[in-house]
XYZ file of C-alpha atoms in Angstrom:
718
model
C -100.632 -135.447 -9.325
C -99.399 -138.788 -9.568
C -95.816 -138.368 -8.090
C -93.445 -141.273 -6.997
C -90.941 -139.898 -4.552
C -87.504 -141.582 -4.607
C -87.831 -142.690 -1.004
C -91.160 -144.615 -2.170
C -89.425 -146.194 -4.971
C -86.724 -147.719 -2.840
C -89.500 -149.352 -0.620
C -91.290 -150.553 -3.655
C -87.918 -152.271 -4.889
C -88.069 -154.149 -1.751
C -91.393 -156.183 -2.664
C -90.531 -159.703 -3.774
C -92.800 -159.946 -7.009
C -91.672 -163.471 -8.153
C -92.393 -165.002 -4.867
C -96.008 -163.914 -4.984
C -97.835 -167.133 -6.576
C -101.611 -167.894 -7.096
C -102.052 -168.829 -3.916
C -101.094 -165.487 -2.254
C -104.708 -164.302 -2.669
C -106.659 -161.303 -4.265
C -105.779 -158.878 -1.451
C -102.502 -158.233 -2.997
C -103.843 -156.916 -6.348
C -104.227 -153.543 -5.345
C -100.665 -153.375 -3.873
C -99.532 -154.681 -7.167
C -101.482 -152.398 -9.397
C -100.291 -149.646 -7.503
C -96.517 -150.431 -7.992
C -96.904 -151.265 -11.570
C -98.499 -147.682 -11.868
C -95.461 -146.435 -10.006
C -93.007 -148.254 -12.451
C -95.321 -146.708 -15.252
C -94.854 -143.090 -14.131
C -91.494 -143.520 -13.625
C -91.294 -145.018 -17.356
C -89.938 -148.320 -16.044
C -92.121 -150.216 -18.495
C -90.602 -153.667 -18.282
C -91.011 -153.874 -14.582
C -94.660 -152.361 -14.776
C -95.509 -155.121 -17.184
C -93.967 -157.815 -15.052
C -95.972 -156.550 -12.006
C -99.084 -156.031 -13.805
C -98.970 -159.698 -15.420
C -98.615 -160.897 -11.608
C -101.746 -158.893 -10.545
C -103.683 -160.617 -13.628
C -102.461 -164.106 -12.466
C -103.796 -163.308 -8.807
C -107.116 -161.872 -10.100
C -108.103 -164.354 -12.698
C -108.641 -167.233 -10.292
C -110.812 -165.105 -8.160
C -112.972 -164.522 -11.231
C -113.455 -167.996 -11.662
C -114.048 -168.447 -8.134
C -116.830 -166.069 -8.095
C -118.614 -167.477 -11.470
C -118.881 -170.855 -9.419
C -119.941 -169.346 -5.970
C -123.423 -168.830 -5.871
C -123.085 -166.207 -3.031
C -120.860 -164.003 -5.106
C -122.310 -164.360 -8.691
C -124.518 -161.644 -9.756
C -123.270 -159.576 -6.771
C -121.694 -156.168 -6.615
C -117.998 -158.197 -5.821
C -118.427 -160.139 -8.780
C -119.002 -156.924 -11.045
C -116.025 -155.329 -9.404
C -113.831 -158.228 -10.012
C -114.891 -158.279 -13.756
C -113.984 -154.336 -13.879
C -110.728 -155.014 -12.235
C -109.625 -157.689 -14.894
C -110.810 -154.908 -17.653
C -108.679 -152.036 -16.125
C -105.469 -154.496 -15.752
C -106.052 -155.412 -19.430
C -106.124 -151.546 -20.072
C -102.858 -150.954 -18.263
C -101.156 -153.763 -19.762
C -102.079 -152.731 -23.175
C -100.788 -149.237 -22.320
C -97.596 -150.562 -21.059
C -97.033 -152.758 -24.323
C -97.643 -149.745 -26.290
C -95.156 -147.670 -24.816
C -92.526 -150.453 -25.091
C -93.429 -150.704 -28.794
C -95.322 -153.921 -28.802
C -98.483 -152.424 -30.605
C -99.722 -156.104 -31.686
C -99.745 -156.905 -27.882
C -101.102 -153.643 -27.003
C -104.205 -154.011 -29.396
C -104.969 -157.634 -27.942
C -104.954 -156.117 -24.399
C -107.106 -153.494 -25.471
C -109.709 -155.679 -27.092
C -109.863 -158.006 -24.261
C -110.087 -154.889 -22.079
C -113.318 -153.927 -24.362
C -114.630 -157.573 -24.214
C -114.617 -157.479 -20.387
C -116.284 -153.932 -20.351
C -118.893 -154.987 -22.628
C -119.833 -157.848 -20.936
C -119.849 -156.319 -17.479
C -122.152 -153.712 -19.121
C -124.953 -156.481 -18.817
C -124.131 -157.591 -15.386
C -127.308 -157.551 -13.016
C -126.030 -155.055 -10.430
C -125.621 -152.379 -13.625
C -129.480 -153.106 -14.611
C -131.865 -150.304 -14.067
C -134.039 -152.589 -11.653
C -131.224 -153.766 -9.349
C -130.077 -151.804 -6.357
C -126.435 -151.395 -5.322
C -127.051 -150.743 -1.597
C -130.344 -151.900 -0.090
C -131.631 -150.357 3.282
C -134.767 -151.442 4.524
C -134.853 -150.087 7.767
C -136.246 -146.701 7.217
C -140.154 -146.812 6.912
C -140.318 -142.995 6.319
C -141.514 -142.460 2.638
C -139.271 -139.399 2.157
C -136.230 -141.416 3.340
C -137.399 -144.356 0.955
C -137.483 -141.673 -1.850
C -133.988 -140.395 -0.990
C -132.567 -143.861 -0.890
C -134.065 -144.565 -4.270
C -132.622 -141.597 -5.670
C -129.254 -142.587 -4.225
C -129.534 -145.942 -5.830
C -130.152 -144.370 -9.168
C -127.105 -142.202 -8.547
C -125.089 -144.957 -7.764
C -125.867 -146.819 -10.702
C -124.836 -143.794 -12.778
C -121.458 -143.722 -11.117
C -120.885 -147.116 -11.487
C -122.085 -146.596 -15.315
C -119.481 -143.454 -15.439
C -116.484 -145.767 -14.195
C -117.430 -148.741 -16.840
C -117.798 -146.417 -19.670
C -114.660 -144.533 -18.728
C -112.688 -147.476 -19.150
C -114.611 -148.737 -22.393
C -113.822 -145.460 -23.902
C -110.063 -145.717 -22.852
C -109.908 -149.009 -24.342
C -111.500 -147.925 -27.717
C -109.538 -144.656 -27.769
C -106.403 -146.525 -27.328
C -107.363 -148.944 -30.168
C -107.820 -145.834 -32.195
C -104.658 -144.483 -31.747
C -102.771 -147.815 -32.477
C -104.772 -148.145 -35.768
C -104.273 -144.502 -36.690
C -100.511 -145.356 -36.216
C -100.831 -148.164 -38.584
C -102.276 -146.146 -41.399
C -105.873 -147.895 -40.954
C -107.756 -144.637 -41.428
C -111.405 -146.133 -41.502
C -111.042 -148.388 -38.519
C -109.210 -145.419 -36.350
C -112.176 -143.304 -37.311
C -114.706 -145.711 -36.058
C -112.957 -146.388 -32.736
C -112.518 -142.431 -32.370
C -116.150 -141.700 -33.198
C -117.018 -144.299 -30.492
C -115.013 -142.870 -28.129
C -116.074 -139.318 -28.450
C -119.979 -140.955 -28.215
C -119.087 -142.567 -25.171
C -117.470 -139.710 -23.568
C -120.212 -137.642 -24.186
C -122.519 -140.023 -22.518
C -120.435 -139.646 -19.413
C -120.567 -135.915 -19.790
C -124.425 -136.049 -19.961
C -124.439 -138.171 -16.571
C -122.116 -135.742 -14.982
C -124.156 -132.801 -15.743
C -127.460 -134.153 -14.887
C -126.285 -134.078 -11.322
C -123.802 -131.653 -10.393
C -123.462 -132.063 -6.646
C -121.806 -135.661 -6.549
C -120.180 -134.906 -3.210
C -123.776 -135.188 -1.602
C -124.065 -138.668 -2.618
C -122.739 -141.321 -0.199
C -119.632 -143.206 -1.248
C -120.189 -146.563 -3.531
C -119.771 -150.066 -1.843
C -117.079 -150.085 -4.318
C -113.758 -151.778 -3.312
C -112.044 -151.482 -6.692
C -108.340 -152.848 -6.743
C -107.403 -151.297 -10.076
C -109.318 -148.010 -10.372
C -109.312 -145.304 -7.703
C -109.690 -141.907 -9.188
C -112.911 -140.586 -10.060
C -113.911 -139.871 -13.719
C -113.367 -136.084 -14.023
C -114.003 -133.738 -16.973
C -110.413 -133.009 -17.111
C -109.843 -137.004 -17.840
C -112.693 -136.828 -20.550
C -111.404 -133.565 -22.116
C -107.815 -134.850 -22.476
C -108.852 -137.967 -24.528
C -111.314 -136.096 -26.566
C -108.564 -133.632 -27.504
C -106.373 -136.307 -28.745
C -109.641 -138.069 -30.674
C -110.702 -134.841 -32.225
C -106.821 -134.205 -33.574
C -106.371 -137.504 -34.825
C -109.502 -137.193 -36.425
C -108.921 -134.083 -37.977
C -105.481 -135.372 -39.320
C -107.345 -138.453 -40.757
C -109.912 -136.427 -42.507
C -107.079 -134.301 -44.160
C -106.333 -137.308 -46.290
C -109.250 -137.372 -48.609
C -112.030 -136.585 -46.069
C -113.720 -133.281 -45.391
C -111.704 -130.219 -44.894
C -114.582 -128.378 -42.838
C -114.655 -131.256 -40.650
C -110.977 -131.186 -40.112
C -110.784 -127.600 -39.186
C -113.470 -128.255 -36.737
C -111.595 -131.025 -35.239
C -108.646 -129.118 -34.863
C -110.169 -126.350 -33.157
C -111.920 -128.492 -30.500
C -108.509 -130.355 -29.836
C -107.133 -127.012 -28.940
C -110.278 -125.682 -27.004
C -110.334 -128.804 -24.836
C -106.568 -128.332 -23.991
C -107.095 -124.902 -23.077
C -110.024 -125.889 -21.062
C -107.757 -128.747 -19.061
C -104.901 -125.970 -18.774
C -107.182 -123.335 -16.939
C -108.564 -126.256 -15.020
C -105.328 -127.587 -13.606
C -103.846 -124.424 -13.307
C -100.045 -123.209 -13.523
C -98.380 -126.443 -13.281
C -96.087 -128.385 -16.036
C -97.661 -131.781 -15.665
C -100.871 -133.523 -14.483
C -101.773 -137.372 -14.391
C -105.361 -138.259 -14.927
C -104.682 -142.246 -13.868
C -108.213 -142.878 -14.735
C -107.660 -142.078 -18.534
C -103.981 -143.092 -18.689
C -103.509 -139.646 -20.022
C -100.859 -137.183 -18.809
C -101.009 -133.414 -19.466
C -97.594 -132.013 -20.336
C -97.636 -128.501 -20.903
C -94.749 -128.295 -23.395
C -95.733 -131.199 -25.539
C -99.431 -130.011 -25.605
C -98.219 -126.589 -26.817
C -96.264 -128.416 -29.830
C -99.304 -130.302 -30.602
C -101.384 -126.942 -30.759
C -98.698 -125.407 -32.819
C -99.428 -128.645 -35.348
C -102.983 -128.164 -35.259
C -102.925 -124.373 -36.004
C -100.558 -125.201 -38.748
C -102.767 -127.588 -40.356
C -105.660 -125.415 -40.064
C -103.493 -122.559 -41.681
C -102.800 -124.992 -44.740
C -106.367 -126.068 -44.959
C -107.521 -122.489 -45.267
C -104.928 -121.446 -47.763
C -105.749 -124.617 -49.780
C -109.249 -123.075 -50.100
C -107.911 -119.719 -51.071
C -105.745 -121.240 -53.838
C -108.688 -122.958 -55.368
C -110.451 -120.402 -57.720
C -113.738 -121.758 -58.264
C -113.993 -122.646 -54.496
C -114.302 -126.491 -55.369
C -111.986 -128.618 -53.353
C -109.804 -131.085 -55.816
C -110.222 -134.989 -54.820
C -112.386 -137.715 -54.829
C -115.926 -137.933 -53.053
C -116.099 -136.214 -49.801
C -116.147 -138.267 -46.753
C -118.388 -136.934 -43.929
C -117.168 -138.409 -40.585
C -119.423 -137.728 -37.516
C -117.587 -136.495 -34.564
C -119.892 -136.120 -31.466
C -118.704 -133.489 -29.208
C -120.427 -131.309 -26.487
C -118.784 -129.162 -24.095
C -120.693 -125.860 -25.545
C -120.065 -126.617 -29.120
C -122.344 -128.265 -31.653
C -123.338 -131.807 -30.680
C -123.383 -133.488 -34.407
C -121.998 -132.797 -37.672
C -124.159 -133.882 -40.728
C -122.654 -133.174 -43.688
C -124.493 -135.071 -46.139
C -126.465 -132.027 -47.537
C -123.836 -129.702 -46.816
C -122.203 -127.337 -49.263
C -118.936 -128.015 -50.558
C -116.408 -127.486 -47.920
C -114.861 -123.982 -49.494
C -118.236 -122.658 -49.203
C -119.362 -123.766 -45.989
C -115.992 -122.557 -44.663
C -116.487 -119.263 -45.949
C -120.072 -118.896 -44.400
C -119.774 -120.487 -41.234
C -119.593 -117.710 -38.827
C -118.164 -119.974 -36.163
C -115.403 -120.935 -38.066
C -111.742 -119.708 -37.415
C -110.466 -117.581 -40.351
C -106.980 -117.371 -41.518
C -106.481 -113.826 -39.597
C -107.750 -115.621 -36.421
C -105.378 -118.670 -36.733
C -102.595 -116.285 -37.284
C -103.609 -114.425 -34.063
C -103.840 -117.867 -31.874
C -100.402 -118.891 -33.602
C -98.690 -115.480 -32.668
C -100.097 -116.186 -28.936
C -98.642 -119.555 -29.079
C -95.329 -118.322 -30.476
C -95.130 -115.580 -27.914
C -95.596 -118.426 -25.039
C -93.032 -120.454 -26.521
C -90.304 -117.440 -26.569
C -90.537 -116.977 -30.308
C -91.189 -113.303 -30.336
C -89.949 -112.408 -33.470
C -91.872 -115.335 -35.104
C -95.036 -113.989 -33.131
C -94.604 -110.570 -34.493
C -94.646 -111.792 -37.919
C -97.962 -113.542 -37.532
C -99.300 -110.721 -35.590
C -98.432 -108.200 -38.316
C -100.109 -110.920 -41.132
C -103.052 -111.114 -38.846
C -103.382 -107.325 -38.515
C -102.959 -106.409 -42.221
C -105.882 -109.211 -43.029
C -107.894 -107.987 -40.346
C -107.877 -104.288 -41.567
C -108.191 -105.128 -45.188
C -111.513 -107.191 -44.281
C -112.855 -104.585 -41.884
C -111.883 -101.776 -43.912
C -110.860 -99.765 -40.754
C -108.363 -99.874 -37.979
C -110.912 -98.548 -35.270
C -112.157 -102.191 -34.331
C -111.456 -104.240 -31.127
C -110.019 -107.210 -32.939
C -107.212 -104.685 -34.425
C -106.967 -103.453 -30.747
C -106.282 -106.955 -29.413
C -103.782 -107.870 -32.327
C -101.789 -104.570 -31.329
C -101.860 -105.067 -27.492
C -100.235 -108.505 -28.150
C -98.005 -107.145 -30.682
C -96.789 -104.667 -28.252
C -96.250 -107.715 -25.560
C -93.903 -109.506 -28.171
C -92.016 -106.230 -28.917
C -91.827 -105.541 -25.126
C -90.273 -109.284 -24.574
C -87.603 -108.449 -27.286
C -86.857 -104.728 -25.852
C -85.632 -106.437 -22.642
C -83.093 -108.368 -24.494
C -79.140 -106.926 -25.061
C -79.684 -107.268 -28.650
C -79.204 -104.311 -30.927
C -83.025 -104.289 -31.838
C -83.991 -103.780 -28.302
C -84.264 -100.099 -28.354
C -86.309 -100.056 -31.677
C -88.505 -102.925 -30.054
C -89.011 -100.848 -27.131
C -90.214 -97.794 -29.626
C -92.561 -100.493 -31.177
C -93.691 -101.655 -28.293
C -94.735 -98.044 -27.243
C -96.632 -97.178 -30.496
C -98.539 -100.600 -30.422
C -99.774 -99.847 -26.851
C -100.732 -96.286 -27.392
C -102.612 -97.220 -30.642
C -104.694 -100.013 -28.746
C -105.172 -97.373 -26.097
C -106.510 -95.046 -28.814
C -108.728 -97.364 -30.470
C -110.268 -98.718 -27.232
C -111.075 -95.064 -26.210
C -112.579 -94.436 -29.964
C -114.684 -97.821 -29.582
C -115.345 -98.104 -25.698
C -114.979 -94.542 -24.532
C -112.386 -93.230 -22.205
C -112.657 -95.564 -19.036
C -112.640 -98.912 -20.480
C -111.057 -102.275 -19.054
C -109.216 -102.955 -22.509
C -107.356 -99.290 -22.157
C -106.612 -100.300 -18.457
C -105.102 -103.477 -19.810
C -102.863 -101.532 -22.469
C -102.013 -98.787 -20.097
C -100.809 -101.527 -17.414
C -98.655 -103.538 -20.067
C -97.312 -99.892 -21.192
C -96.238 -99.339 -17.477
C -94.444 -102.678 -17.359
C -92.539 -101.951 -20.454
C -91.157 -98.688 -18.671
C -90.495 -100.289 -15.559
C -88.927 -103.219 -16.846
C -90.994 -105.619 -14.523
C -91.969 -109.116 -15.209
C -88.620 -110.752 -14.661
C -87.506 -111.531 -11.292
C -83.820 -112.507 -12.090
C -83.541 -108.884 -13.915
C -84.775 -107.028 -10.599
C -81.502 -106.133 -9.520
C -80.138 -105.107 -12.939
C -83.169 -102.819 -13.361
C -82.521 -101.453 -9.888
C -78.935 -100.525 -10.532
C -79.709 -99.363 -13.815
C -82.825 -97.596 -13.307
C -84.056 -94.705 -15.721
C -86.096 -91.972 -13.588
C -87.833 -90.938 -16.655
C -89.079 -94.575 -17.345
C -89.927 -94.791 -13.921
C -91.908 -91.958 -13.903
C -93.579 -92.730 -17.145
C -94.368 -96.417 -15.524
C -95.795 -94.544 -12.358
C -98.147 -92.469 -14.435
C -99.711 -95.550 -16.426
C -100.006 -97.601 -13.589
C -101.958 -94.959 -11.825
C -104.129 -94.200 -15.062
C -104.999 -97.903 -15.510
C -105.753 -98.208 -11.564
C -108.053 -95.285 -11.676
C -110.085 -97.110 -14.481
C -110.011 -100.571 -12.549
C -111.290 -98.854 -9.458
C -114.400 -98.006 -11.474
C -114.951 -101.601 -12.835
C -116.900 -104.449 -10.902
C -115.641 -108.236 -10.788
C -112.992 -110.410 -9.508
C -110.421 -110.023 -12.618
C -110.556 -106.253 -12.470
C -109.769 -106.482 -8.631
C -106.986 -108.703 -9.275
C -105.644 -106.460 -12.059
C -105.934 -103.660 -9.497
C -103.854 -105.667 -6.994
C -101.126 -106.095 -9.682
C -101.097 -102.550 -10.493
C -100.843 -101.526 -6.706
C -98.159 -104.231 -6.233
C -96.371 -102.711 -8.914
C -96.602 -98.989 -7.696
C -95.110 -100.063 -4.384
C -92.268 -101.602 -6.047
C -91.542 -98.538 -7.965
C -91.672 -96.775 -4.760
C -89.058 -99.284 -3.283
C -86.905 -99.178 -6.334
C -86.312 -95.344 -5.585
C -84.596 -96.228 -2.205
C -81.464 -98.353 -2.477
C -80.673 -100.218 0.787
C -77.920 -99.254 2.810
C -74.662 -98.581 1.085
C -75.941 -98.508 -2.344
C -76.459 -94.696 -3.073
C -78.708 -94.121 -0.465
C -81.575 -91.495 -0.334
C -81.652 -89.156 2.654
C -83.651 -90.334 5.371
C -86.604 -88.061 4.936
C -86.794 -89.259 1.314
C -86.803 -92.622 2.156
C -89.506 -92.573 4.859
C -91.741 -90.802 2.560
C -91.055 -93.284 -0.496
C -91.612 -96.114 2.126
C -94.886 -94.569 3.456
C -96.308 -94.415 -0.357
C -95.162 -97.828 -1.111
C -96.762 -99.309 2.242
C -100.164 -97.638 1.147
C -99.954 -99.432 -2.224
C -98.909 -102.700 -0.744
C -101.204 -102.944 2.138
C -104.179 -102.592 -0.226
C -102.893 -105.035 -2.801
C -102.407 -107.543 -0.188
C -105.925 -106.961 1.278
C -107.374 -107.632 -2.078
C -105.239 -110.553 -2.630
C -105.915 -112.014 0.401
C -109.697 -111.746 -0.034
C -109.495 -113.179 -3.649
C -106.567 -115.846 -3.476
C -106.611 -116.885 0.053
C -103.637 -116.963 2.534
C -101.103 -119.353 0.551
C -100.910 -117.870 -3.018
C -97.851 -117.127 -4.536
C -98.991 -113.464 -5.193
C -99.431 -113.014 -1.300
C -95.737 -114.178 -0.934
C -94.780 -111.555 -3.613
C -96.746 -108.720 -1.420
C -95.453 -109.835 1.831
C -91.892 -109.776 0.475
C -92.243 -106.215 -0.758
C -93.853 -105.156 2.602
C -90.847 -106.731 4.517
C -88.193 -104.830 2.113
C -90.210 -101.576 2.794
C -90.162 -102.187 6.913
C -86.237 -103.022 6.416
C -85.988 -99.662 4.662
C -87.758 -97.681 6.981
C -85.711 -99.460 9.658
C -82.545 -98.180 8.111
C -83.955 -94.830 7.927
C -84.750 -94.723 11.691
C -81.203 -95.944 12.833
C -80.952 -93.084 14.945
C -84.356 -94.227 17.222
C -83.281 -97.662 18.307
C -86.870 -98.590 19.681
C -88.659 -97.437 16.128
C -85.923 -99.243 14.553
C -86.370 -102.464 16.579
C -90.047 -102.640 15.759
C -89.612 -102.142 11.932
C -86.963 -104.830 11.670
C -89.533 -107.174 13.628
C -92.100 -106.471 11.233
C -89.868 -106.896 8.042
C -88.666 -110.198 9.717
C -92.308 -111.262 10.208
C -93.342 -110.350 6.504
C -90.360 -112.016 4.729
C -90.800 -115.131 7.097
C -94.497 -115.452 5.894
C -93.243 -115.024 2.123
C -90.395 -117.639 2.624
C -93.198 -119.975 4.343
C -95.594 -119.664 1.417
C -92.764 -120.260 -1.365
C -91.437 -123.352 0.247
C -94.549 -125.006 1.172
C -95.790 -124.162 -2.570
C -92.534 -125.516 -3.914
C -92.902 -128.653 -1.956
C -96.334 -129.257 -3.134
C -95.696 -128.488 -7.004
C -94.863 -131.101 -9.469
C -91.298 -131.713 -10.280
C -90.631 -130.408 -13.937
C -89.953 -133.447 -16.322
C -87.010 -131.614 -17.436
C -85.684 -128.952 -15.170
C -83.625 -127.405 -17.797
C -86.668 -126.684 -19.770
C -88.849 -125.494 -16.637
C -91.360 -123.002 -16.978
C -90.455 -119.547 -16.144
C -92.797 -119.513 -13.108
C -90.867 -122.452 -11.782
C -87.595 -120.521 -12.319
C -88.665 -117.499 -10.757
C -90.018 -119.398 -7.623
C -86.307 -120.097 -7.010
C -85.162 -116.850 -7.379
C -87.844 -115.088 -5.214
C -86.805 -117.690 -2.527
C -83.478 -116.658 -2.817
C -84.293 -112.925 -2.880
C -86.274 -113.491 0.414
C -83.526 -115.511 2.006
C -81.320 -112.304 1.184
C -83.407 -109.754 2.519
C -83.793 -111.847 5.861
C -80.075 -111.811 5.905
C -80.202 -108.066 5.851
C -82.861 -107.831 8.633
C -80.605 -110.203 10.798
C -77.450 -108.112 10.065
C -79.435 -104.845 10.827
C -80.171 -106.709 14.374
C -76.593 -107.625 14.773
C -77.780 -111.121 14.887
C -74.686 -112.258 12.409
C -74.780 -115.973 12.995
C -78.551 -115.920 11.673
C -77.395 -113.515 8.864
C -74.724 -115.844 7.784
C -77.086 -118.610 7.466
C -79.703 -116.989 5.435
C -77.032 -115.350 3.032
C -75.332 -118.764 2.615
C -78.677 -120.359 1.715
C -79.569 -117.373 -0.636
C -76.054 -117.846 -2.107
C -76.516 -121.613 -2.816
C -79.891 -121.099 -4.548
C -78.291 -118.372 -6.757
C -75.218 -120.423 -7.715
C -77.402 -123.344 -8.270
C -79.685 -121.461 -10.562
C -76.970 -119.883 -12.371
C -75.044 -123.120 -12.962
C -78.591 -124.746 -14.221
C -79.140 -121.597 -16.758
C -75.657 -121.802 -17.904
C -76.019 -125.495 -18.674
C -78.836 -124.289 -21.060
C -75.883 -122.971 -23.248
C -73.823 -126.145 -23.387
C -73.643 -126.976 -27.236
C -75.166 -123.841 -28.279
C -73.774 -120.846 -30.277
C -73.961 -118.120 -27.590
C -75.010 -115.721 -30.846
C -77.885 -118.137 -30.983
C -78.756 -117.525 -27.408
C -78.755 -113.757 -28.075
C -81.102 -114.166 -31.072
C -83.468 -115.986 -28.946
C -84.395 -112.891 -27.031
C -80.886 -113.001 -25.171
C -82.622 -113.045 -21.915
C -80.194 -115.939 -20.742
C -77.181 -114.067 -20.954
C -78.682 -110.946 -19.244
C -80.180 -113.420 -16.540
C -77.004 -114.989 -16.030
C -75.293 -111.473 -15.398
C -78.155 -110.526 -12.927
C -77.656 -113.515 -11.380
C -73.938 -112.738 -10.606
C -74.957 -109.275 -9.474
C -77.073 -110.970 -6.632
C -74.339 -113.385 -5.829
C -71.901 -110.445 -5.521
C -74.385 -108.623 -3.217
C -74.801 -111.658 -1.171
C -70.915 -112.228 -0.853
C -70.387 -108.376 -0.081
C -72.750 -108.741 3.039
C -71.069 -111.888 4.159
C -67.499 -110.200 3.984
C -69.014 -107.231 6.169
C -70.007 -109.542 8.835
C -66.958 -111.378 8.834
């Protein structure tokens, strides 16, 4: 994660760039490249340009010196200098393109290509040369091992060179695409894909690169290994652009395949990098921004839908227009390696008969999933319903796993609306229940009574009844808890858990841990802490005992599968801490046992807080905090919750100063988060906010309730 802390930037500003002259020396090039990249990542492109040009001015004399020095000529040092020059041209081109200077950018990219291509013929990259010779060992086995290492070193050098070349070609393809030069753009995008697949072949030939000793490779301008993520980032863009170019007079079948590949690669990157909002792959000059990628994926799906509807409108299944253009786009990563359409059927026929091609109902289903992710639940419902109608018409039955999956996700969309304060919330809840029950029925018809798909819908049904899934609304759900709904939730979680226990595999175990966590939280919901409508002590102790059994098992599974420092571990520790606090309050007449329970509560809550703070400090800062992910927002609230309960523990132990500190910290977090969410409504019609599922208004009300609860306890201390 290429973050540039404010403290680092303040130090960087102290560097007197203009004072560095040509005699300063090559040693400063890496420093300048790092500074230039830091400015790039903070979008100060003018400063980045100045610094990169200064690095070029220092590096080019070194290149001329290497050419004239017989000791350096033909060595690895000379090759590295050439690669550094090429990478600098690449970065200068990127900065120029960000400044809107497309002509200058294209010129820099072309120079980078020329240097990369000339370096490819350098002696150290020839198959007969050795990057690092060790002649001390006479042992044949050692000699054979070293010979293998030399080969791997060559491959690694080739990967670095080819990745840089692919980046330059890709950026030129982007430039030509934006200028409307379709033929040129397609040529460069095709070459990009070909080179990146060569890198992929090299990477897969030897999977355990970590066993290879480091290269004697002191690059000053490239310091990141060429990863599958970087490759996928470039290929996703190349495929999307190729698909759009091909839509304009090219092959519709090819366009569909390109869009599908682009989306597939982005899904691969998102699964690989995990739950973060941004990720920089410096080696490919690409930046993963989840919000932007979701928008681009929606564009791909919309284009695919338009192409399929275009096919449907042509009665004779012959696409209108001129001669079909058959672009080739090489793509591996588990899909076809080559598209040869010269002897293919017409697009309409080949799309119709291609088993692997997405259908209209497939695309509508995926659009619904993306709309749900973006919070556009009403739009998602429309997409799911259309997908369901088309699927049932094609299959001739509802009892099919595809329909089951559509209904499950349709239930999720209705469930999201049911949590809003809109007039439709009650009807949405009933629709969600109907969808989940029908999905369960189909699963049982198709797979039998005890199948994981039924367990998934049972679990979602339980979450609907419990109104779980939103950390902010936990207090509202606690104060407005419906006993009947909680009983239905408890029953559904238990049924889901019963099926999960029969399943094998990590996914099933993790889902089982989720159900156990929710069951524990349901038991705790039946208890109100302290003065809030308390149960009698016997009831409290029974509910705590049940909660601890569920939570302990959940913690054991999560620790085994997720490690010690995962956010889900923090969730379970937090619930365990609350359970111990409840038990302590129920045992107030037994001082020793009460003190023991408050100590356990403090330990569990402190563990949760440490994990949350460690993750918060290590995570990427969102590009725009007002649009940060739900996971980021919930992490702030869960930290505030944790601080509140730590305050309750200290108050119970009569450590009032410590309690007040925790309450103050919690209050500051609640108030800051409330103000941040309130700022999202500036310039918006409140009625429009309600129309967008209304969760923002409910969350603000819930944050006020939490703040009021904190203030109540602070008043009690005083």
